[in-house]
Short mmCIF file of C-alpha atoms in Angstrom, two decimals:
data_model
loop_
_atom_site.label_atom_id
_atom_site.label_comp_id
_atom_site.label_asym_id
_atom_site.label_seq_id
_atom_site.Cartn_x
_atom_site.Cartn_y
_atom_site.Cartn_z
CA UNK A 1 108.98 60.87 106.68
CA UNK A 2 109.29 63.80 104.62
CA UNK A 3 112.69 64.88 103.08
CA UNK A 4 113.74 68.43 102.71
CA UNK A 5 116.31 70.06 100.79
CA UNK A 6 118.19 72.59 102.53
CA UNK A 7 119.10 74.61 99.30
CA UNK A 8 122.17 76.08 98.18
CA UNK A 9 125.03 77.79 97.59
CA UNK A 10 126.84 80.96 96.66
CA UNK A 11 127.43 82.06 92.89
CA UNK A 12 127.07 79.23 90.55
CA UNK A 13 127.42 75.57 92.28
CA UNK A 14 124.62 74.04 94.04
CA UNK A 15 124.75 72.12 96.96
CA UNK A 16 122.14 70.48 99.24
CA UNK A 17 121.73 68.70 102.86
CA UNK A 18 118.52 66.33 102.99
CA UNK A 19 116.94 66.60 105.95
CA UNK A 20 115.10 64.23 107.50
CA UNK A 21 112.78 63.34 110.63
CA UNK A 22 109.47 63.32 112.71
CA UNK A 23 108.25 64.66 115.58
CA UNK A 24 107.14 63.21 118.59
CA UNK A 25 103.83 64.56 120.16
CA UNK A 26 102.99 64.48 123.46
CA UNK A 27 99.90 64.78 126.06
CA UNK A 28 99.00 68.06 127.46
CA UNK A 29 99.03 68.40 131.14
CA UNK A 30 95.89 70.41 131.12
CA UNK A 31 92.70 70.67 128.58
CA UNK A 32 93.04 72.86 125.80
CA UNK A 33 91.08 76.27 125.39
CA UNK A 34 87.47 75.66 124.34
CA UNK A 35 86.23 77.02 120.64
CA UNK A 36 84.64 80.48 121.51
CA UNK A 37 84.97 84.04 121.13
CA UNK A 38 88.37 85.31 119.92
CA UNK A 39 91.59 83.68 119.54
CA UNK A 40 93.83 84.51 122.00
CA UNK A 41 97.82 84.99 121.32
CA UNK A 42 100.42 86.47 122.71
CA UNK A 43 103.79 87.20 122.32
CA UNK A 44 107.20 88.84 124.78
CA UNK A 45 109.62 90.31 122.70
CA UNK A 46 112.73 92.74 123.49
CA UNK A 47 111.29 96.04 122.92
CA UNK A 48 113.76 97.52 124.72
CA UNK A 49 117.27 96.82 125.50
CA UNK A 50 120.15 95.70 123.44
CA UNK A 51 117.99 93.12 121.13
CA UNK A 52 115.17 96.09 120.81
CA UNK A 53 115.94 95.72 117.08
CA UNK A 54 114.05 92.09 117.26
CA UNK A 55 110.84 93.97 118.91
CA UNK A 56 109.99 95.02 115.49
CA UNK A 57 108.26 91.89 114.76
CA UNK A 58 105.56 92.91 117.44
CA UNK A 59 104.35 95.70 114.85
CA UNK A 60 104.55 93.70 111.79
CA UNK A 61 102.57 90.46 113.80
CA UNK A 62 99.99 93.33 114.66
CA UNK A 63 99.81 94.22 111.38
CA UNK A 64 98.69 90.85 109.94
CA UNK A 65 96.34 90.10 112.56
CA UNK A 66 94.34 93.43 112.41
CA UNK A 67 94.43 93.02 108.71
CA UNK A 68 92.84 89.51 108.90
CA UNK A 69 90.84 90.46 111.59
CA UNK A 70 89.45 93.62 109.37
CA UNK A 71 88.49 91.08 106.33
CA UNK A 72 86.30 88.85 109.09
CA UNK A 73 88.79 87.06 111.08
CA UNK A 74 89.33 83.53 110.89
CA UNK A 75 85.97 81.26 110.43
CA UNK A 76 84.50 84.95 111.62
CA UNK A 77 86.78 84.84 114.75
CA UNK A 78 88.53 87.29 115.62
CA UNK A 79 92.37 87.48 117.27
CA UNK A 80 93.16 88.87 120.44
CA UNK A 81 97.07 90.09 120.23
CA UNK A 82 98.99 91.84 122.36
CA UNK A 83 102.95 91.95 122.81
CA UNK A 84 104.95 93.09 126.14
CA UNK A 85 108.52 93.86 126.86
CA UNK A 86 111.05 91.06 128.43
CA UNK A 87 114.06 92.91 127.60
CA UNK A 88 115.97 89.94 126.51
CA UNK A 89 115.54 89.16 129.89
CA UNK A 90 114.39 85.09 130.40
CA UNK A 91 112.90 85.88 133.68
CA UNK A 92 110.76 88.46 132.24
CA UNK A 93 110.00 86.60 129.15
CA UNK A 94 108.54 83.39 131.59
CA UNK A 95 107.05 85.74 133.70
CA UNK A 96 105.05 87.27 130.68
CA UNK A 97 104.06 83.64 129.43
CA UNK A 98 102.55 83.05 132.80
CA UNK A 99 100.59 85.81 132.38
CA UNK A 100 99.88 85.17 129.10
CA UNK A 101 98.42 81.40 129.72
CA UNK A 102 96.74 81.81 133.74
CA UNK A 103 95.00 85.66 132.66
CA UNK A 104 94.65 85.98 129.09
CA UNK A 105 93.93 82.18 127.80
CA UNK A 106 96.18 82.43 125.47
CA UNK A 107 96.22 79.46 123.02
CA UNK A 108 99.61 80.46 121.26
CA UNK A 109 102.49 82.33 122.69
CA UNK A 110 105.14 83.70 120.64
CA UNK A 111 109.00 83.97 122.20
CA UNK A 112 111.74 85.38 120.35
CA UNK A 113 115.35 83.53 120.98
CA UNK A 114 117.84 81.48 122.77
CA UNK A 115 116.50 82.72 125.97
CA UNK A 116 112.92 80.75 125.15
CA UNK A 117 114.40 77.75 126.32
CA UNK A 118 113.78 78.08 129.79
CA UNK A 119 110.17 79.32 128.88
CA UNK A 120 109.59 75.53 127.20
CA UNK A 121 109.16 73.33 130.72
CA UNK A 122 105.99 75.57 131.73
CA UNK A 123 104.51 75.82 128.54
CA UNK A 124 104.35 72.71 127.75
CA UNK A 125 103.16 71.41 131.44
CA UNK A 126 99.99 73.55 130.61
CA UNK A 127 99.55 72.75 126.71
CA UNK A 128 99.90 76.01 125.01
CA UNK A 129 101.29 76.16 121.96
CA UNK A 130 104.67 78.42 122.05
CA UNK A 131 106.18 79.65 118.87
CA UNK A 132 109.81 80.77 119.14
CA UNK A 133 111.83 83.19 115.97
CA UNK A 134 115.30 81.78 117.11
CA UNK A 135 117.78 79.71 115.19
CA UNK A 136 119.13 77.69 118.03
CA UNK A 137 119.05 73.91 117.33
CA UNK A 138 117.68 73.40 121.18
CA UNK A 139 114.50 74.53 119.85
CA UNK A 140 113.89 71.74 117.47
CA UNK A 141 113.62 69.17 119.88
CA UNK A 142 109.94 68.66 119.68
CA UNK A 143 109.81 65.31 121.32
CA UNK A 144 111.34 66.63 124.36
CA UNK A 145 109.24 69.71 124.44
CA UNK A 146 105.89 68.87 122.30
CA UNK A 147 103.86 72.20 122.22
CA UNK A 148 107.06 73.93 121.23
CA UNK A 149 107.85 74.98 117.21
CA UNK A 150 110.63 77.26 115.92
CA UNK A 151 109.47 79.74 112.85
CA UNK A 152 113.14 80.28 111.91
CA UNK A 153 115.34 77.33 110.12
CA UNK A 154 118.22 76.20 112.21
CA UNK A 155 120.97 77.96 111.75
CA UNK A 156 122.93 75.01 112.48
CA UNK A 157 121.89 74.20 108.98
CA UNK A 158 123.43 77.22 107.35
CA UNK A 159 126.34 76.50 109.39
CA UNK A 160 126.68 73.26 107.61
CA UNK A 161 126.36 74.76 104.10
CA UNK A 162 129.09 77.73 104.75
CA UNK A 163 131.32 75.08 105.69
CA UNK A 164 130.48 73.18 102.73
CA UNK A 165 130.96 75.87 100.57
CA UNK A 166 134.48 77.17 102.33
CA UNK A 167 135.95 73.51 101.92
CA UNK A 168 135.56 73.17 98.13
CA UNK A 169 135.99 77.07 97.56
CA UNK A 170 139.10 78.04 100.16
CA UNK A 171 140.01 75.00 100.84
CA UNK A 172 143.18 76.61 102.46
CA UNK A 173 141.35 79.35 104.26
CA UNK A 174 142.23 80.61 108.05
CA UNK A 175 138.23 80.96 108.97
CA UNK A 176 137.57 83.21 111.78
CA UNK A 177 134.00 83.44 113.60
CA UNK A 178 132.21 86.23 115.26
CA UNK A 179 129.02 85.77 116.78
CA UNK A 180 126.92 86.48 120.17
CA UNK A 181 127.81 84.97 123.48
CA UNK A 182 124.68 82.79 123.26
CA UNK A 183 123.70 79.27 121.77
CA UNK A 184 122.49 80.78 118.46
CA UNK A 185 126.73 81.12 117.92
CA UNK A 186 126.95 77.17 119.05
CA UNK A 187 124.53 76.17 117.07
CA UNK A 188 125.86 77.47 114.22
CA UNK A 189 129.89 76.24 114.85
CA UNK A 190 128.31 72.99 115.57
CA UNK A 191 127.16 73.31 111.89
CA UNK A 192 130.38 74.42 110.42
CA UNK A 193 132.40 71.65 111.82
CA UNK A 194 129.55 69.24 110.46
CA UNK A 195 130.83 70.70 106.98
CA UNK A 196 133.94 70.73 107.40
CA UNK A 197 134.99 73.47 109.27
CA UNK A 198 136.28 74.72 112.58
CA UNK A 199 137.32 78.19 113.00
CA UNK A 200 141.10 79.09 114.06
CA UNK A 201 139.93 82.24 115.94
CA UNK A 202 136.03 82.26 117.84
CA UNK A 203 135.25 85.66 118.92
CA UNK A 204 131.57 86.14 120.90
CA UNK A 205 130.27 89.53 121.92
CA UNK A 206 127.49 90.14 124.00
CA UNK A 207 123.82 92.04 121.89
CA UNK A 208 124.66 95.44 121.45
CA UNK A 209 128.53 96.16 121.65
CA UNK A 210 129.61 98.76 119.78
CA UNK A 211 133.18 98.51 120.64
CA UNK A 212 135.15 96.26 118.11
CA UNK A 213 138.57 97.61 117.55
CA UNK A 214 140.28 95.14 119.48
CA UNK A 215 138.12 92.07 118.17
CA UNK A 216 139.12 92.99 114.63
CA UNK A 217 143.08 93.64 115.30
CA UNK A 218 142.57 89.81 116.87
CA UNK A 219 141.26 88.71 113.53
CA UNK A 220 143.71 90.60 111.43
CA UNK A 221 146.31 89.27 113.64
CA UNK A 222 145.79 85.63 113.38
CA UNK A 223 145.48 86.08 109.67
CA UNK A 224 142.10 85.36 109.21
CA UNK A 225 141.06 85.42 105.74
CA UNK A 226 137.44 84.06 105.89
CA UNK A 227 135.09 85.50 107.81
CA UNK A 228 131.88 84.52 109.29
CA UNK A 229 130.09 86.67 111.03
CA UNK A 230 126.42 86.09 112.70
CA UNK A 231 125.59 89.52 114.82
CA UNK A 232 123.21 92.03 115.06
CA UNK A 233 123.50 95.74 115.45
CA UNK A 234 125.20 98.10 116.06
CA UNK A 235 127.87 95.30 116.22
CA UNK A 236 128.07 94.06 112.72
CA UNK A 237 128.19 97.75 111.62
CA UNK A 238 130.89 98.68 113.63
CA UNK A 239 133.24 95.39 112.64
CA UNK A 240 132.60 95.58 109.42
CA UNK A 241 133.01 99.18 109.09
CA UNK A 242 136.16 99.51 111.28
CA UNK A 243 137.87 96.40 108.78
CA UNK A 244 137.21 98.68 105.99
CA UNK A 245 138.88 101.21 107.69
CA UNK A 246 142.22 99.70 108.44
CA UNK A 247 142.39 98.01 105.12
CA UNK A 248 141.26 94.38 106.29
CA UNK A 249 139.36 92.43 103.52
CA UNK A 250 138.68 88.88 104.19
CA UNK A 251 136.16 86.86 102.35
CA UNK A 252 133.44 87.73 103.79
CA UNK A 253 130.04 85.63 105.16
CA UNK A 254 127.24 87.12 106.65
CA UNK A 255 125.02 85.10 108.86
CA UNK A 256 121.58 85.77 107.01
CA UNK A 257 119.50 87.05 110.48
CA UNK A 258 121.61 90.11 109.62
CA UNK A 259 122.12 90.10 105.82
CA UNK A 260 120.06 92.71 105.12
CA UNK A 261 120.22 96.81 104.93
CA UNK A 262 118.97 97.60 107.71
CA UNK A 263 120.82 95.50 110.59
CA UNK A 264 124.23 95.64 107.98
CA UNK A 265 124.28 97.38 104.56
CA UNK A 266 123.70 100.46 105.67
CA UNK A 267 125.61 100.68 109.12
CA UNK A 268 128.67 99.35 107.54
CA UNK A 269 128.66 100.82 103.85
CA UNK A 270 128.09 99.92 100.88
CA UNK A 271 131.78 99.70 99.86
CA UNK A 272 132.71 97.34 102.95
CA UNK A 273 129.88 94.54 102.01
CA UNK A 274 130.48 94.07 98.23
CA UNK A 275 130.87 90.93 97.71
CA UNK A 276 130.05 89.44 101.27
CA UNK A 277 128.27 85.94 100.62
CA UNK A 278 125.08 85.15 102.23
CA UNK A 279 122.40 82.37 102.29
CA UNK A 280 119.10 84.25 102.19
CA UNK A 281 115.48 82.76 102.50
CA UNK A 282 113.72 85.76 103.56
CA UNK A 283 113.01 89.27 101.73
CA UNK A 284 114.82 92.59 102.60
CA UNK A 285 112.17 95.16 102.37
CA UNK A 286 114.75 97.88 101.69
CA UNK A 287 116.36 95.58 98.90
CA UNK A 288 115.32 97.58 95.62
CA UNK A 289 115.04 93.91 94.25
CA UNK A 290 111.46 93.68 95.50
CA UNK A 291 110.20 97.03 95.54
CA UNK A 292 107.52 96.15 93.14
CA UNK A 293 106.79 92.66 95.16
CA UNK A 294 102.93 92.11 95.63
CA UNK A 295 103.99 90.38 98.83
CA UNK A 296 105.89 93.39 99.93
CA UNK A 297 103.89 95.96 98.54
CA UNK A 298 100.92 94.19 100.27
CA UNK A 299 102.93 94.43 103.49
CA UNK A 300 103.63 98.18 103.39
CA UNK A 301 99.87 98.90 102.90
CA UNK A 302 99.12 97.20 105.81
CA UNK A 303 101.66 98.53 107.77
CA UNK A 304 100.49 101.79 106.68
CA UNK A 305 96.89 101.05 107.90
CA UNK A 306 97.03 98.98 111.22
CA UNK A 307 100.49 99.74 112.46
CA UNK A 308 101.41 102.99 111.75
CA UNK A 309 103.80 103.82 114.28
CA UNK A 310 105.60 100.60 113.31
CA UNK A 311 108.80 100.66 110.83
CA UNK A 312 108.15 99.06 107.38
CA UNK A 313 111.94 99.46 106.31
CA UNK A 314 112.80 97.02 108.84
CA UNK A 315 113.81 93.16 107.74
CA UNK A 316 112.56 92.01 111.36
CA UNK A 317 109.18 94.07 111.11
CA UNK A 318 108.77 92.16 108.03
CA UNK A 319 109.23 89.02 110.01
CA UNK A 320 106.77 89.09 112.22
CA UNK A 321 104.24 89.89 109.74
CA UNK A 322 105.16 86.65 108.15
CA UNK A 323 105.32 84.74 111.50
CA UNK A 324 101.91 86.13 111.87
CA UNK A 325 100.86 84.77 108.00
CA UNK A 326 102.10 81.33 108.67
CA UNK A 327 100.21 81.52 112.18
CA UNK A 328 97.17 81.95 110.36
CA UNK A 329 97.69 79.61 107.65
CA UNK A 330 97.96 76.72 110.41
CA UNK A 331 94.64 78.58 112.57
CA UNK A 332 92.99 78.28 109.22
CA UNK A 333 93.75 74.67 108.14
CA UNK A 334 93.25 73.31 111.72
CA UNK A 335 90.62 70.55 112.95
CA UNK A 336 89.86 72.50 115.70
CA UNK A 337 91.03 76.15 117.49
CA UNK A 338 92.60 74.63 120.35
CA UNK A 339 96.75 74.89 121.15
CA UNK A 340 96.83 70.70 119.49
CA UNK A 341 94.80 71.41 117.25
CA UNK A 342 96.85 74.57 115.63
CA UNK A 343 100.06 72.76 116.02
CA UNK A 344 98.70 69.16 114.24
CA UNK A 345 98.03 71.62 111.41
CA UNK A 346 101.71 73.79 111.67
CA UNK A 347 103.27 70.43 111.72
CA UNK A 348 101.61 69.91 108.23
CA UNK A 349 101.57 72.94 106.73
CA UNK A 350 102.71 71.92 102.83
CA UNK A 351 103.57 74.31 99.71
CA UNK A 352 102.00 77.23 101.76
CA UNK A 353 103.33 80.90 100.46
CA UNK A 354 104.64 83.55 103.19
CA UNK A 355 104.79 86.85 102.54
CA UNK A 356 108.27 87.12 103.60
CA UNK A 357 109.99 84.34 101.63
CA UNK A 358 111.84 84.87 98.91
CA UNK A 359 110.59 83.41 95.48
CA UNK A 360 110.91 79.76 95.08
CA UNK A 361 110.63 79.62 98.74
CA UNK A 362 107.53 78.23 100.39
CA UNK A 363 106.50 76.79 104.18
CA UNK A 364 106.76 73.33 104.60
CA UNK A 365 105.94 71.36 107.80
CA UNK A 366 108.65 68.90 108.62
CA UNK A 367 112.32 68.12 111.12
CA UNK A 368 111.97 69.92 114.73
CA UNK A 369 108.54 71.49 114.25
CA UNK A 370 110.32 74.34 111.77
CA UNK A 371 108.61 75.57 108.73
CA UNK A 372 111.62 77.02 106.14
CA UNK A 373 114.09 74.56 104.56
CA UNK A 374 115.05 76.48 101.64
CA UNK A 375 118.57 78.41 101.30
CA UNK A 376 119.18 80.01 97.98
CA UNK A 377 122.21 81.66 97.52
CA UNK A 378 122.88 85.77 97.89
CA UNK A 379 125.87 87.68 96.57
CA UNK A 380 126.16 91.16 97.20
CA UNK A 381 126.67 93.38 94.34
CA UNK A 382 128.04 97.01 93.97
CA UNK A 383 124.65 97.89 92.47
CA UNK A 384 122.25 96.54 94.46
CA UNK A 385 123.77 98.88 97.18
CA UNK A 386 123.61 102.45 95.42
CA UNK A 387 121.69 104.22 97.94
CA UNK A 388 120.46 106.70 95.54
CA UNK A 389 119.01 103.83 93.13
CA UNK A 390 117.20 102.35 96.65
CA UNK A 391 115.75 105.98 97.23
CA UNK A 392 114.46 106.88 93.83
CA UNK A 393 112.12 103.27 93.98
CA UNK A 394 111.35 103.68 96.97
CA UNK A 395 110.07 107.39 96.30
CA UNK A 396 108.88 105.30 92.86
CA UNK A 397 106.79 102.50 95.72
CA UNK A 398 105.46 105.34 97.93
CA UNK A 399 103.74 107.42 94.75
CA UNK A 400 102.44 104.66 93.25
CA UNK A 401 100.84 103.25 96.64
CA UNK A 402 98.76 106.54 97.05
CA UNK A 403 97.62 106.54 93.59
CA UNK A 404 96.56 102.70 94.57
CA UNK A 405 94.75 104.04 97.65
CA UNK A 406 93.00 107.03 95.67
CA UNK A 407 91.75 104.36 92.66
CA UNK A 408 90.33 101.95 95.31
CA UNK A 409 88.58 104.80 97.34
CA UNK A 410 88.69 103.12 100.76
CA UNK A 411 87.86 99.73 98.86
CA UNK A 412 89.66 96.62 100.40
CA UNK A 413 90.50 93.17 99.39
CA UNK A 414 88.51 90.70 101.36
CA UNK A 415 92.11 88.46 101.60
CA UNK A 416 95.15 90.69 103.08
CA UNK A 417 97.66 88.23 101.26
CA UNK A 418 97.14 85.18 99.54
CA UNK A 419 97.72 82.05 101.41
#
């Protein structure tokens, strides 16, 4: 039994949760795909409606694969990937997976969220591995549901470790929380009461409102003066832009799906997200901090080349290309290519670097079938904001890319990122 620790905190303490378990593993109902011809995955993601924002992992998952595929595949096989649209919808989404395993073969399907939970039961009746990005602790129960992984770490966890920190820090605080109107919110109050916490005032808002004035005047009313807020765009934006505007200033936390520039810095301003705390495991592409990342750099090349009309700036573009890494990474340490065989190797993936994970951070096979344990700490900093220092390195990272592409001539690595 493998322990993890579940890193942390903000500024200078450190705090950790070991975690600790094993997964059960099941029987398939049906035979797994035989070991020919290309490997066949598949994914349903929102590309449209309210969650669109999450879609973006379909271009950076493309990405990957075409860039593997172009340096000879994996033991010279090739993937098959395509992505469709469920809107969010969970109808859609099972609707696509059917698809996806009685037409295409697929031998891995990739969900995205809360609303993959209903897509587990048929699945797993016909043993195909399904990969879900979603932070809701339903997803780690792998004995349950054993061709089922998460990518994502609970968010539960977090949960745990903002409580943690909000105890010894504000140990008097009025804690408000604002989340979606989904299970990714009660996983995540589930882990602040585990660590000491349970918020005075619980507000949850459907994906996509825009509308927040009277949320806010609720929190400033009830005299919250810690907030924690897990929400996407153009939500977080709008709350966090609207407090600035009346003059509200809690402490601020910042659910890390949405602690990045795109989904929050930017929306909201600079000035209304200094000093917001965060726990952060993955990399912000827009975060000037790793403009000269190989990793990153690496990933904007390849964007460039194999999905062009996808957005590089984007944190959850970025995501999907390192969903699609660690996919590969199991594909290329398994026994055999079959949905068992990739998930015996994702459940024992060790060490292994991701493109997207921030340094120190690595993938690790371990509780619930999830790969990412480690939390390190994020503080928000007047600086790190400056949109004019963000544009001059990242005119800095787009010059310096060409002259890379002029120097090599067409010339490619035969490895699109080191595994």
């Amino acid at each position: 039994m493998k322990k993890h620790a579940a890193a942390a905190v903000a500024l200078a303490a450190t705090m950790a949760i070991l975690l600790a378990g094993c997964t059960g593993r099941g029987e398939p109902a049906q035979g797994a795909s035989e070991e020919t011809g290309d490997i066949v995955i598949r994914a349903s993601y929102p590309l449209s409606g309210p969650l669109a924002s999450a879609g973006l992992s379909a271009a950076g998952v493309t990405a990957y694969f075409d860039a593997v595929n172009a340096a000879g595949g994996i033991d010279g096989r090739q993937i098959d990937f395509e992505a469709v649209d469920d809107a969010f919808d969970p109808a859609r989404q099972v609707s696509n997976n059917q698809q996806f395993v009685e037409q295409d073969d697929a031998i891995i399907v990739i969900n995205f969220g809360g609303i993959s939970v209903a897509a587990r039961p048929p699945l797993n009746n016909a043993g195909v591995a399904q990969i879900v990005q979603g932070g809701e602790t339903e997803l780690s129960d792998t004995e349950a549901f054993p061709f089922s992984r998460a990518y994502v770490p609970d968010i539960a966890w977090e949960g745990e470790l903002q409580g943690r920190y909000i105890t010894e820090t504000f140990p008097d605080a009025n804690v408000g929380f604002v989340g979606f109107n989904n299970a990714l919110a009660d996983s995540q109050l589930n882990g602040l009461e585990a660590g000491g916490i349970t918020p005075s005032t619980v507000i949850k808002l459907p994906p996509g409102q825009a509308d927040v004035a009277s949320q806010v005047t609720e929190l400033q009313a009830a005299g919250v003066d810690v907030l924690v807020v897990t929400q996407g765009p153009p939500t977080i934006g709008a709350l966090l832009s609207y407090m600035g505007e009346i003059g509200y200033h809690p402490t601020l936390f910042i659910g890390s799906p949405y602690a990045d520039f795109a989904s929050t810095v930017i929306p909201a301003g600079a000035d209304n997200v200094t000093g917001a705390l965060s726990y952060q495991w993955f990399k912000d592409p827009q975060n000037p901090a790793v403009e000269s990342d190989e990793a990153i750099v690496q990933f904007t090349e390849d964007m460039a080349e194999y999905s062009p009309d996808g957005d590089s700036t984007q944190t959850f573009t970025l995501t999907g290309y390192g969903l699609a890494s660690a996919i590969v990474s199991a594909l290329s340490e398994a026994d055999e290519i079959t949905s068992e065989g990739f998930l015996e190797a994702w459940d024992t993936v060790s060490d292994v670097e991701n493109p997207m994970l921030i340094e120190g951070a690595s993938l690790n096979g371990g509780p619930g079938g999830r790969l990412v344990y480690q939390y390190p700490p994020a503080h928000v900093r007047r600086n790190e904001l400056d949109p004019r220092r963000r544009d001059r390195q990242r005119r800095g990272r787009r010059h310096r890319r060409v002259a890379r592409r002029r120097a090599r001539a067409g010339h490619r690595s035969s490895c699109p990122v080191a595994h």
